[in-house]
PDB file of C-alpha atoms in Angstrom:
ATOM      1  CA  MET A   4      -7.821  -5.986   4.371  1.00  0.00           C
ATOM      2  CA  ARG A   5      -7.462  -9.556   5.459  1.00  0.00           C
ATOM      3  CA  ARG A   6      -5.113  -8.619   8.144  1.00  0.00           C
ATOM      4  CA  ASN A   7      -7.451  -5.875   9.375  1.00  0.00           C
ATOM      5  CA  THR A   8      -5.084  -3.045   8.688  1.00  0.00           C
ATOM      6  CA  PHE A   9      -7.058  -1.096   6.125  1.00  0.00           C
ATOM      7  CA  PHE A  10      -8.549   1.285   8.818  1.00  0.00           C
ATOM      8  CA  LYS A  11      -5.022   2.739   9.616  1.00  0.00           C
ATOM      9  CA  ALA A  12      -4.381   6.238   8.345  1.00  0.00           C
ATOM     10  CA  THR A  13      -2.275   6.447   5.206  1.00  0.00           C
ATOM     11  CA  PRO A  14       0.194   9.378   4.862  1.00  0.00           C
ATOM     12  CA  LEU A  15      -0.676  11.502   1.804  1.00  0.00           C
ATOM     13  CA  PRO A  16      -0.118  11.765  -1.153  1.00  0.00           C
ATOM     14  CA  HIS A  17      -1.225   8.009  -1.451  1.00  0.00           C
ATOM     15  CA  SER A  18      -2.219   6.123  -4.574  1.00  0.00           C
ATOM     16  CA  PRO A  19      -4.472   3.001  -3.932  1.00  0.00           C
ATOM     17  CA  GLY A  20      -3.814  -0.419  -4.953  1.00  0.00           C
ATOM     18  CA  THR A  21      -2.242  -3.472  -3.071  1.00  0.00           C
ATOM     19  CA  ASP A  22      -0.723  -5.381  -5.760  1.00  0.00           C
ATOM     20  CA  ALA A  23       1.139  -4.544  -8.863  1.00  0.00           C
ATOM     21  CA  ILE A  24       2.653  -6.458 -11.798  1.00  0.00           C
ATOM     22  CA  GLY A  25       5.070  -4.993 -14.166  1.00  0.00           C
ATOM     23  CA  THR A  26       8.693  -4.557 -15.312  1.00  0.00           C
ATOM     24  CA  VAL A  27      11.568  -3.405 -13.070  1.00  0.00           C
ATOM     25  CA  HIS A  28      13.040  -0.427 -14.513  1.00  0.00           C
ATOM     26  CA  VAL A  29      15.699   0.329 -11.785  1.00  0.00           C
ATOM     27  CA  CYS A  30      16.872  -1.718  -8.860  1.00  0.00           C
ATOM     28  CA  GLY A  31      19.523  -1.358  -6.217  1.00  0.00           C
ATOM     29  CA  ASP A  32      22.418  -3.624  -5.434  1.00  0.00           C
ATOM     30  CA  LEU A  33      20.418  -5.464  -2.883  1.00  0.00           C
ATOM     31  CA  ALA A  34      17.951  -6.622  -5.376  1.00  0.00           C
ATOM     32  CA  HIS A  35      20.584  -8.703  -7.083  1.00  0.00           C
ATOM     33  CA  LYS A  36      20.771 -11.058  -4.012  1.00  0.00           C
ATOM     34  CA  TYR A  37      17.211 -11.886  -4.444  1.00  0.00           C
ATOM     35  CA  GLY A  38      17.769 -12.479  -8.168  1.00  0.00           C
ATOM     36  CA  ILE A  39      15.855  -9.348  -9.280  1.00  0.00           C
ATOM     37  CA  HIS A  40      17.344  -7.420 -12.187  1.00  0.00           C
ATOM     38  CA  ALA A  41      16.225  -4.526 -14.479  1.00  0.00           C
ATOM     39  CA  GLY A  42      13.787  -5.776 -17.179  1.00  0.00           C
ATOM     40  CA  ASP A  43      12.640  -8.629 -15.111  1.00  0.00           C
ATOM     41  CA  ARG A  44       8.754  -9.051 -14.791  1.00  0.00           C
ATOM     42  CA  VAL A  45       7.678  -8.980 -11.364  1.00  0.00           C
ATOM     43  CA  ALA A  46       4.661  -9.053  -8.951  1.00  0.00           C
ATOM     44  CA  VAL A  47       4.362  -7.578  -5.618  1.00  0.00           C
ATOM     45  CA  LEU A  48       1.828  -7.280  -2.918  1.00  0.00           C
ATOM     46  CA  SER A  49       1.622  -4.679   0.163  1.00  0.00           C
ATOM     47  CA  PRO A  50      -1.179  -2.924   1.907  1.00  0.00           C
ATOM     48  CA  TYR A  51       0.131   0.530   1.027  1.00  0.00           C
ATOM     49  CA  LEU A  52       1.999  -0.141  -2.252  1.00  0.00           C
ATOM     50  CA  GLY A  53       0.142   2.130  -4.339  1.00  0.00           C
ATOM     51  CA  GLY A  54      -0.429  -0.263  -7.164  1.00  0.00           C
ATOM     52  CA  ASN A  55      -2.600   2.015  -9.092  1.00  0.00           C
ATOM     53  CA  SER A  56       0.544   4.315  -9.729  1.00  0.00           C
ATOM     54  CA  ARG A  57       2.355   4.368 -12.909  1.00  0.00           C
ATOM     55  CA  TYR A  58       5.693   3.791 -11.049  1.00  0.00           C
ATOM     56  CA  ILE A  59       6.086   2.234  -7.524  1.00  0.00           C
ATOM     57  CA  THR A  60       9.073   1.462  -5.252  1.00  0.00           C
ATOM     58  CA  ALA A  61       9.009  -1.900  -3.393  1.00  0.00           C
ATOM     59  CA  PHE A  62      11.283  -3.933  -1.189  1.00  0.00           C
ATOM     60  CA  SER A  63      13.534  -6.561  -2.984  1.00  0.00           C
ATOM     61  CA  HIS A  64      12.282  -9.333  -0.429  1.00  0.00           C
ATOM     62  CA  ASP A  65       8.618  -8.783  -1.500  1.00  0.00           C
ATOM     63  CA  VAL A  66       9.069  -8.845  -5.201  1.00  0.00           C
ATOM     64  CA  VAL A  67       8.295 -12.134  -7.041  1.00  0.00           C
ATOM     65  CA  LYS A  68       9.547 -12.962 -10.503  1.00  0.00           C
ATOM     66  CA  VAL A  69       6.589 -13.713 -12.821  1.00  0.00           C
ATOM     67  CA  PRO A  70       7.090 -15.490 -16.302  1.00  0.00           C
ATOM     68  CA  ARG A  71       6.200 -13.429 -19.279  1.00  0.00           C
ATOM     69  CA  GLU A  72       3.782 -15.794 -20.664  1.00  0.00           C
ATOM     70  CA  LEU A  73       1.720 -15.804 -17.367  1.00  0.00           C
ATOM     71  CA  ASP A  74      -1.467 -13.559 -17.585  1.00  0.00           C
ATOM     72  CA  ALA A  75      -1.276 -10.694 -15.296  1.00  0.00           C
ATOM     73  CA  VAL A  76      -4.492 -11.794 -13.230  1.00  0.00           C
ATOM     74  CA  GLU A  77      -2.964 -15.433 -12.948  1.00  0.00           C
ATOM     75  CA  ALA A  78       0.305 -13.735 -11.603  1.00  0.00           C
ATOM     76  CA  ALA A  79      -1.815 -11.491  -9.013  1.00  0.00           C
ATOM     77  CA  LEU A  80      -3.533 -14.693  -7.831  1.00  0.00           C
ATOM     78  CA  ALA A  81      -0.113 -16.617  -7.422  1.00  0.00           C
ATOM     79  CA  ILE A  82       1.308 -13.738  -5.513  1.00  0.00           C
ATOM     80  CA  ARG A  83      -1.903 -13.591  -3.120  1.00  0.00           C
ATOM     81  CA  GLU A  84      -1.499 -17.273  -2.691  1.00  0.00           C
ATOM     82  CA  LYS A  85       2.171 -16.972  -1.624  1.00  0.00           C
ATOM     83  CA  VAL A  86       1.415 -14.349   0.819  1.00  0.00           C
ATOM     84  CA  ASP A  87      -1.608 -16.039   2.273  1.00  0.00           C
ATOM     85  CA  ASN A  88       0.405 -19.217   2.898  1.00  0.00           C
TER      86      ASN A  88
END
């Protein structure tokens, strides 16, 4: 929304939600280049992510590891800070 892209048509089916925090279940070989492995707790932000879905797919370079002791709200704010700067 800050980039003024929210008005673009989104192909269906689409689940709303621009951020997600969760555990990696499966990752491709390229994810290891970014230090992402199955079982890692991660956060990701993207305008068409579908963050309200039960499972999502995200690019490895958009994913940020999140410490398990960090609250989900704090993690969401941290990822937004990274993207905004």
